[in-house]
XYZ file of C-alpha atoms in Angstrom:
611
model
C 0.009 -0.007 -0.020
C 1.199 3.492 -0.843
C -0.020 6.248 1.427
C -1.343 9.635 0.543
C 2.111 11.122 1.168
C 5.402 9.935 2.671
C 6.474 11.498 5.921
C 9.373 13.890 5.545
C 11.479 13.640 8.658
C 9.013 11.198 10.131
C 7.153 14.127 11.620
C 3.484 14.951 11.476
C 2.503 15.819 7.973
C -1.008 15.101 9.019
C -2.306 18.293 10.631
C -2.995 19.907 7.266
C -3.558 16.511 5.598
C -6.309 15.867 8.106
C -7.851 19.191 7.194
C -10.895 20.192 5.157
C -10.139 17.583 2.555
C -11.331 15.278 5.375
C -13.420 17.832 7.226
C -16.637 15.963 6.639
C -15.343 12.995 8.616
C -13.250 10.064 7.498
C -12.847 6.519 8.852
C -9.106 6.973 8.458
C -9.236 9.291 11.510
C -9.443 6.258 13.809
C -7.461 3.241 14.952
C -10.234 0.911 13.759
C -9.450 1.668 10.103
C -5.649 1.516 10.403
C -5.410 -1.647 12.452
C -5.835 -3.799 9.335
C -2.282 -2.915 8.409
C -0.812 -3.617 11.863
C 2.548 -5.388 11.996
C 2.880 -8.236 14.492
C 5.776 -10.380 15.617
C 8.439 -7.961 14.378
C 11.264 -7.204 16.884
C 11.367 -3.533 15.783
C 7.749 -3.168 16.926
C 8.539 -4.353 20.460
C 11.405 -1.897 20.593
C 9.208 0.962 19.357
C 6.533 0.122 21.962
C 9.159 0.237 24.681
C 10.334 3.708 23.595
C 6.737 4.870 23.206
C 5.911 3.795 26.760
C 8.763 5.867 28.170
C 7.987 8.960 26.150
C 4.255 8.678 26.805
C 4.903 8.526 30.566
C 6.925 11.723 30.422
C 4.835 13.733 27.923
C 1.883 15.963 28.671
C -1.397 14.233 27.981
C -4.819 15.386 26.926
C -7.591 14.083 29.176
C -9.764 13.683 26.043
C -7.488 11.029 24.467
C -5.619 7.939 25.547
C -2.576 7.737 23.217
C -1.572 4.397 21.763
C 0.950 3.288 19.175
C 0.103 1.388 16.023
C 2.976 0.179 13.795
C 1.919 -0.592 10.244
C 3.522 -2.130 7.123
C 4.042 0.966 5.014
C 5.277 -0.838 1.889
C 8.533 1.164 1.747
C 6.856 4.412 2.832
C 8.141 6.266 5.864
C 5.030 7.393 7.660
C 3.885 8.793 10.987
C 0.780 10.630 12.014
C -1.282 11.441 15.072
C -4.985 10.673 14.673
C -7.759 12.601 16.434
C -8.681 9.515 18.505
C -5.194 9.471 20.103
C -3.574 6.825 17.887
C 0.027 7.357 16.740
C 0.413 5.582 13.389
C 4.069 4.768 12.517
C 5.319 2.721 9.597
C 7.907 -0.033 9.998
C 10.209 1.699 7.494
C 9.890 4.861 9.522
C 11.354 3.001 12.474
C 14.128 1.664 10.261
C 14.894 5.209 9.055
C 15.388 6.303 12.659
C 17.953 3.552 13.225
C 19.822 3.715 9.946
C 23.556 4.111 10.433
C 23.447 4.719 14.232
C 23.713 2.584 17.329
C 20.683 1.452 19.303
C 20.933 4.276 21.842
C 20.886 6.975 19.220
C 18.246 5.157 17.231
C 16.013 4.972 20.306
C 16.589 8.667 20.924
C 15.582 9.646 17.404
C 12.500 7.505 17.583
C 11.680 9.062 20.959
C 11.830 12.481 19.296
C 9.405 11.408 16.591
C 6.984 9.996 19.117
C 7.364 13.091 21.363
C 6.557 15.273 18.328
C 3.365 13.334 17.629
C 2.312 13.231 21.242
C 2.726 17.022 21.332
C 0.109 17.356 18.623
C -2.263 15.320 20.778
C -1.524 17.166 24.027
C -1.827 20.572 22.339
C -5.153 19.506 20.753
C -4.039 20.462 17.258
C -7.278 18.884 15.998
C -9.474 21.446 17.728
C -10.046 23.636 14.712
C -10.815 20.618 12.591
C -13.453 19.345 15.017
C -14.935 22.813 15.396
C -15.055 23.278 11.631
C -16.868 19.954 11.178
C -19.344 20.813 13.917
C -20.146 24.207 12.366
C -20.831 22.636 8.959
C -22.908 19.770 10.373
C -24.792 21.147 13.395
C -24.919 24.959 13.234
C -28.488 26.216 13.267
C -27.947 29.731 11.871
C -28.478 30.928 8.346
C -26.261 29.988 5.445
C -24.390 33.294 5.591
C -23.764 33.011 9.324
C -22.514 29.440 9.030
C -20.265 30.403 6.140
C -18.852 33.347 8.120
C -17.948 31.182 11.130
C -16.447 28.479 8.890
C -14.299 31.081 7.089
C -13.107 32.456 10.409
C -11.970 28.971 11.463
C -10.239 28.486 8.127
C -8.337 31.763 8.483
C -7.301 31.018 12.080
C -6.126 27.496 11.365
C -5.169 24.943 8.757
C -8.416 23.037 8.384
C -8.274 23.448 4.613
C -5.535 21.714 2.659
C -3.182 24.328 1.349
C -4.809 27.106 3.412
C -2.900 29.186 5.935
C 0.345 27.238 5.596
C 2.095 29.509 8.081
C -0.204 28.151 10.823
C 0.834 24.605 9.869
C 4.489 25.466 9.993
C 4.199 27.090 13.425
C 2.393 23.946 14.723
C 5.162 21.760 13.345
C 7.893 23.889 14.930
C 6.001 23.900 18.250
C 5.703 20.102 18.058
C 9.423 19.891 17.357
C 10.122 21.993 20.419
C 7.976 19.839 22.687
C 9.286 16.655 21.043
C 12.838 17.562 22.019
C 11.733 18.289 25.609
C 9.578 15.167 25.923
C 12.403 12.907 24.732
C 14.813 14.476 27.194
C 12.223 14.121 29.976
C 12.017 10.405 29.093
C 15.769 10.087 29.481
C 16.862 10.164 25.818
C 19.729 12.384 24.609
C 18.443 15.318 22.480
C 21.860 15.662 20.868
C 21.081 12.497 18.844
C 18.688 14.680 16.823
C 20.671 17.865 16.376
C 23.922 19.160 17.856
C 26.641 21.750 17.378
C 28.972 19.067 15.998
C 26.958 18.830 12.833
C 24.515 16.096 13.858
C 21.297 16.699 11.874
C 18.731 13.930 11.945
C 16.530 15.951 9.599
C 19.188 16.158 6.897
C 20.193 12.516 7.314
C 16.607 11.437 6.907
C 16.121 13.610 3.837
C 19.005 11.819 2.128
C 17.317 8.459 2.756
C 13.915 9.343 1.334
C 14.753 11.840 -1.429
C 12.977 9.716 -4.036
C 9.724 9.719 -2.031
C 9.510 13.501 -1.557
C 7.145 15.778 -3.403
C 8.868 18.325 -5.605
C 7.619 21.093 -3.349
C 6.350 21.125 0.219
C 4.849 24.375 1.451
C 3.343 22.918 4.620
C 6.473 22.124 6.615
C 9.669 24.023 7.500
C 12.777 22.814 5.709
C 15.186 20.379 7.328
C 17.701 23.169 7.976
C 15.036 25.422 9.439
C 13.940 22.672 11.804
C 17.498 21.854 12.766
C 18.341 25.465 13.543
C 15.131 25.837 15.523
C 15.921 22.796 17.611
C 19.489 24.045 18.207
C 17.966 27.168 19.739
C 15.715 25.027 21.929
C 18.630 22.933 23.089
C 20.603 26.035 23.940
C 17.656 27.368 25.995
C 17.406 24.093 27.902
C 21.140 24.207 28.518
C 20.832 27.754 29.873
C 17.783 27.021 31.997
C 19.252 23.846 33.456
C 21.370 26.144 35.622
C 18.153 26.952 37.511
C 17.731 23.263 38.293
C 21.336 23.095 39.527
C 20.796 26.093 41.804
C 17.612 24.522 43.129
C 19.516 21.359 43.996
C 22.147 23.393 45.863
C 19.486 25.234 47.904
C 17.799 21.918 48.663
C 21.069 20.390 49.850
C 21.701 23.419 52.073
C 18.187 23.257 53.525
C 16.718 26.287 51.764
C 13.554 24.529 50.660
C 11.533 27.649 49.767
C 14.332 28.838 47.455
C 14.707 25.344 45.982
C 10.971 25.168 45.178
C 11.184 28.557 43.474
C 14.054 27.474 41.168
C 12.642 24.032 40.482
C 9.253 25.512 39.601
C 10.872 28.031 37.231
C 12.734 25.278 35.395
C 9.638 23.088 35.318
C 7.987 25.617 32.990
C 10.477 24.619 30.317
C 11.222 21.026 31.328
C 8.336 19.403 33.210
C 10.209 16.212 33.821
C 9.585 13.553 36.486
C 12.702 14.685 38.360
C 11.292 18.175 38.766
C 8.013 16.961 40.275
C 9.930 14.516 42.470
C 12.310 17.171 43.787
C 9.564 19.745 44.390
C 7.633 17.046 46.240
C 10.676 16.347 48.426
C 11.048 20.043 49.247
C 7.429 20.199 50.448
C 7.981 16.982 52.318
C 10.963 18.390 54.161
C 9.025 21.529 55.024
C 6.178 19.387 56.349
C 8.632 17.522 58.579
C 9.994 20.764 59.932
C 6.495 21.893 60.824
C 5.822 18.537 62.456
C 8.975 18.924 64.546
C 7.777 22.283 65.865
C 4.671 20.548 67.222
C 6.561 17.562 68.645
C 10.301 17.327 68.030
C 10.360 13.548 68.128
C 7.680 12.872 65.543
C 9.820 13.140 62.419
C 12.101 10.527 63.918
C 9.386 8.046 64.840
C 10.458 5.792 61.916
C 13.369 5.946 59.507
C 11.979 6.577 56.049
C 14.267 6.733 52.985
C 13.125 10.123 51.716
C 13.761 11.886 55.039
C 16.992 13.866 54.779
C 18.083 15.275 58.097
C 18.081 19.060 58.351
C 19.826 21.212 60.893
C 16.462 22.121 62.470
C 15.414 18.505 62.928
C 18.821 17.301 64.090
C 18.911 19.977 66.764
C 15.305 19.297 67.739
C 16.020 15.751 68.873
C 17.883 17.031 71.927
C 14.581 17.772 73.664
C 11.200 16.139 73.251
C 7.917 17.991 73.575
C 4.937 16.100 74.892
C 1.568 17.496 75.822
C -0.984 16.154 78.226
C 0.747 12.828 78.529
C -0.377 11.774 75.094
C 3.066 10.628 73.981
C 4.153 10.154 70.396
C 1.157 8.333 68.924
C -1.516 10.634 70.355
C 0.562 13.722 69.613
C 0.974 12.562 66.037
C -2.756 12.951 65.392
C -2.825 16.453 66.898
C 0.179 17.609 64.923
C -1.153 16.217 61.641
C -4.182 18.472 62.003
C -2.019 21.601 61.813
C -3.041 23.628 58.745
C 0.466 24.533 57.571
C 1.638 20.947 57.958
C -1.348 19.720 55.950
C -0.702 22.217 53.207
C 2.922 21.174 52.818
C 2.374 17.425 53.060
C -0.519 17.567 50.599
C 1.646 19.417 48.125
C 4.373 16.819 48.679
C 2.034 13.936 47.946
C 0.549 15.703 44.891
C 3.927 16.399 43.284
C 5.277 12.925 44.018
C 2.161 11.426 42.449
C 2.740 13.519 39.324
C 6.351 12.316 39.239
C 5.144 8.717 39.526
C 2.592 9.169 36.749
C 5.205 10.523 34.331
C 7.277 7.391 34.352
C 5.986 3.873 35.151
C 9.532 2.747 35.917
C 10.673 5.643 38.093
C 11.495 4.105 41.470
C 12.437 7.221 43.532
C 9.000 8.800 43.158
C 7.332 5.639 44.463
C 9.588 5.335 47.507
C 9.293 9.018 48.289
C 5.499 8.931 47.839
C 5.285 5.987 50.238
C 7.282 7.929 52.845
C 5.209 11.114 52.356
C 1.936 9.142 52.575
C 3.057 7.594 55.854
C 3.782 11.046 57.335
C 0.444 12.248 55.928
C -1.333 9.361 57.743
C -2.493 7.653 54.499
C -1.046 4.206 55.042
C -3.120 2.556 52.317
C -1.604 4.896 49.719
C 1.836 4.214 51.172
C 1.314 0.467 50.783
C 0.147 0.853 47.197
C 3.168 3.035 46.313
C 5.678 0.689 47.901
C 4.147 -2.321 46.188
C 4.709 -0.544 42.857
C 8.344 0.042 43.874
C 8.795 -3.609 44.732
C 7.359 -4.654 41.364
C 10.037 -2.477 39.770
C 12.832 -3.810 41.984
C 11.788 -6.925 43.850
C 13.544 -7.319 47.185
C 14.909 -3.768 47.323
C 15.806 -3.308 51.019
C 14.718 0.334 51.337
C 11.323 -0.489 49.793
C 10.848 -3.478 52.095
C 11.656 -1.352 55.122
C 9.012 1.228 54.130
C 6.522 -1.570 53.437
C 7.053 -2.906 56.973
C 6.322 0.496 58.500
C 3.253 1.124 56.325
C 1.939 -2.393 57.043
C 2.345 -1.912 60.795
C 0.667 1.514 60.789
C -2.164 0.344 58.510
C -2.921 -2.490 60.911
C -2.740 -0.234 63.959
C -5.166 2.263 62.376
C -7.676 -0.416 61.282
C -7.629 -2.814 64.231
C -5.807 -5.512 62.335
C -2.792 -7.353 63.789
C 0.011 -6.683 61.315
C 2.844 -6.552 63.843
C 4.257 -9.983 63.104
C 4.312 -9.602 59.248
C 5.972 -6.182 59.635
C 8.419 -7.504 62.180
C 9.244 -10.485 59.956
C 10.139 -8.172 57.032
C 12.429 -6.020 59.149
C 14.066 -9.023 60.823
C 14.826 -10.462 57.412
C 16.589 -7.226 56.456
C 18.764 -7.348 59.570
C 19.925 -10.860 58.706
C 21.293 -9.760 55.327
C 25.078 -9.875 54.716
C 24.800 -6.082 54.288
C 22.094 -5.208 56.827
C 20.049 -2.048 56.274
C 20.445 0.423 59.184
C 16.808 1.491 58.728
C 15.622 -2.030 59.691
C 17.290 -1.873 63.144
C 15.946 1.638 63.815
C 12.415 0.675 62.790
C 12.445 -2.566 64.736
C 13.356 -0.520 67.817
C 10.413 1.787 67.124
C 8.035 -1.042 66.593
C 9.053 -2.881 69.767
C 8.917 0.337 71.810
C 5.374 1.071 70.636
C 4.090 -2.430 71.426
C 5.561 -2.286 74.953
C 8.701 -4.395 74.465
C 11.057 -1.778 75.865
C 13.638 -4.399 76.862
C 14.295 -5.210 73.158
C 14.815 -1.606 72.073
C 18.406 -0.931 73.253
C 19.951 -3.825 71.345
C 18.403 -2.689 68.071
C 19.449 0.932 68.611
C 23.016 -0.139 69.388
C 23.124 -2.146 66.144
C 21.799 0.864 64.277
C 24.414 3.196 65.761
C 27.178 0.794 64.822
C 26.098 1.168 61.168
C 25.037 4.800 61.168
C 26.699 6.890 63.853
C 26.059 10.424 62.563
C 23.053 12.481 61.556
C 19.670 13.182 63.002
C 18.620 9.583 63.418
C 21.807 8.751 65.326
C 21.086 11.697 67.612
C 17.513 10.423 68.106
C 18.805 6.911 68.890
C 21.243 8.226 71.502
C 18.526 10.283 73.074
C 16.319 7.185 73.359
C 19.197 5.351 74.999
C 19.502 8.171 77.548
C 22.814 9.455 76.280
C 23.860 13.044 75.843
C 24.140 14.214 72.238
C 27.649 13.998 70.883
C 29.199 17.448 70.483
C 30.594 18.148 67.098
C 34.369 18.508 67.296
C 35.640 21.944 66.491
C 37.458 22.164 63.146
C 41.218 21.916 63.400
C 41.718 24.515 60.680
C 39.889 27.633 59.615
C 36.681 27.053 57.692
C 37.097 27.464 53.895
C 36.151 30.891 52.552
C 34.406 31.830 49.367
C 36.768 33.346 46.769
C 34.036 35.924 46.153
C 32.814 37.675 49.292
C 29.216 36.772 50.183
C 26.612 39.356 51.090
C 26.724 42.931 49.831
C 28.567 43.100 46.497
C 31.843 44.902 47.040
C 34.410 46.405 44.678
C 36.806 43.454 44.747
C 34.012 40.939 44.141
C 32.648 43.116 41.331
C 36.046 43.077 39.624
C 36.214 39.284 39.792
C 32.659 38.943 38.392
C 33.427 41.375 35.597
C 35.604 38.805 33.909
C 32.928 36.080 33.951
C 30.024 35.256 31.654
C 26.831 36.912 32.955
C 23.235 35.867 32.460
C 20.301 37.776 33.884
C 16.913 36.307 34.725
C 13.821 36.937 36.872
C 12.699 34.594 39.655
C 9.548 35.567 41.462
C 9.769 39.230 42.465
C 13.547 39.410 42.219
C 16.079 40.056 39.482
C 19.107 37.773 39.463
C 22.414 37.527 37.706
C 24.261 34.259 37.244
C 28.017 34.415 36.612
C 30.078 31.520 35.325
C 33.780 31.330 34.578
C 37.213 30.974 36.184
C 36.078 27.638 37.590
C 33.303 29.340 39.563
C 29.583 29.962 39.532
C 28.142 32.933 41.417
C 24.492 33.844 42.062
C 23.700 37.531 42.717
C 20.330 38.957 43.805
C 19.510 42.454 42.471
C 17.064 44.692 44.251
C 14.815 46.282 41.624
C 14.169 49.515 43.504
C 17.666 50.373 44.695
C 19.900 48.297 42.437
C 21.519 46.907 45.555
C 23.302 43.622 44.772
C 23.839 40.654 47.131
C 26.031 37.629 46.448
C 23.898 34.711 47.639
C 25.848 31.666 46.491
C 29.286 30.863 45.121
C 30.341 27.440 43.845
C 33.999 26.822 43.107
C 35.730 23.811 41.567
C 38.837 22.665 43.389
C 41.810 22.962 41.033
C 43.721 20.523 43.230
C 41.222 18.147 44.823
C 42.087 17.187 48.372
C 41.440 13.922 50.145
C 37.975 13.768 51.679
C 39.411 11.983 54.668
C 41.898 14.777 55.347
C 39.169 17.356 54.753
C 36.929 15.699 57.343
C 39.808 15.548 59.798
C 40.442 19.247 59.329
C 36.836 20.429 59.340
C 35.248 17.941 61.694
C 32.105 15.890 61.140
C 29.540 17.476 58.822
C 26.023 18.180 60.027
C 24.750 15.634 57.543
C 25.674 13.741 54.395
C 23.516 13.559 51.304
C 23.686 11.340 48.275
C 24.866 13.238 45.166
C 24.882 12.322 41.472
C 28.230 10.543 41.617
C 29.234 10.715 45.233
C 28.202 12.397 48.478
C 27.666 15.946 49.643
C 28.945 17.018 53.035
C 26.809 19.721 54.627
C 28.561 22.156 56.973
C 27.509 25.459 58.434
C 27.478 27.855 55.513
C 28.981 25.589 52.852
C 28.752 22.256 51.046
C 31.585 19.946 49.938
C 31.107 17.561 46.987
C 32.935 14.264 47.419
C 33.703 12.192 44.328
C 36.156 9.341 44.175
C 37.314 10.005 47.737
C 38.240 13.638 46.938
C 36.665 17.021 47.480
C 35.758 18.286 44.030
C 33.621 21.400 44.625
C 32.818 23.764 47.492
C 29.573 25.785 47.530
C 29.198 28.749 49.839
C 25.927 30.425 50.942
C 25.065 33.831 52.253
C 23.364 32.498 55.374
C 21.532 35.736 56.112
C 19.802 35.525 52.743
C 18.269 32.094 53.236
């Protein structure tokens, strides 16, 4: 079968093609007509469905359609189109064209771009004008002149007529390209497989493959070079904006959750990926825990949950425990969970973590974090559902099993069901592992304490401290054992200093910044300048009214990395340690230290008065 037209660049030729030439309705608008050409049992189809599932999970979706992929035998035609019913039709030769001359990773990335492009047309409802046009012609009750006037208006504002208003079609295609590149990146595929500064141009490569199939003239789509240049600009924008994400991560690591949310949210406007929703959810989760600690300082440390990252506020709060009216932890928990500010933060945490989960069916962190947040929110059924999803993704994962045990115990306690023994059995199994999970010992101690087995608690806490001797949980364990909190040893050497003075921008700092690349942007009600160069990154807040400038953050790469062990010996124990992308982050008062390969690679300094 030869189709109406081959697909140049495997992108949607179909917005105009599905226009007024088909405005009276056509069976080819639906899956039911196209399924007769479906390809089955072909390995390329299974690979395409795998890529489609990842991109679909990351892409925006229209509630009016449930997208699905249909691969057809195109008889040597390269073809792809989005149908109004949500079906993405893709020819087998179209898949082959994506993979021609490249490895599997790059082939998957190019296919992900095609599918992201088509999904963009669905999510942006590019069929709206077509549906409205049909409805006017078929159902409008006005006079002939009125109907004709409305129909002409729709034609002029859209591309519902073949060959009409081609500029609208081109804009839609470029917009779909833009979203396609973002959707593929959100799904974890490398956008540089499509277009890059090194000359990579998927559009041009594909043109060379299908030159014989092309019409002599195509007025409906931008040229290959136009599309490539447009996508380069999009990639450059993503590259610029990703700095906002990096700054958000730094504020999160330092404990500035409000600032982190602001930067993550700004970047989310361009790149609404699963990671952004997950990280925003964690920020709200941390804020909820801080509010909980103000009500009862011991509550955030009732159980050890994997998403809980110790903050200075919580670590300090474990020194004293607040109880009211003799209610103790369990009764106080109910009272504290009714606090309005706590509920607002924990609800936002759950909402964002659910969005992160929905965007990728294989994204484990969102499921573990959602389970933890749901436990803190008091929704143990939701926690159990989330952790079961996590265990389906990674059966036997210790952190997930530990959360499941806590959720199971709490669910039973809330519903009058005896789930102590199943929960205890899970945790005991984790302690018997060759590499026992510290969380299991801590949670066993909590479980035994709450069921009145106080004599069993000390042994579990001692085992926990032997595995994890620093941080907020260690402080909580020592408090429960009746020990005084361990004082942090004073640093043996002077604390590192930022090479650019923090706080009010001074002449010397201004001279250093003058030789760096500067980028200005607006976040909330503030103007900001981001400087990069000389192995440093500096963030400066600019007051709109006075022009007063404040250096809020400086990150500096270490030209000669030092041993992390020697650094710890000189600076003392950090307040906490966080997992980083390729190592750990040591959190001290006023600065962070990135550890990679046993060496300090970066130091990040904060203007503490500004956070």
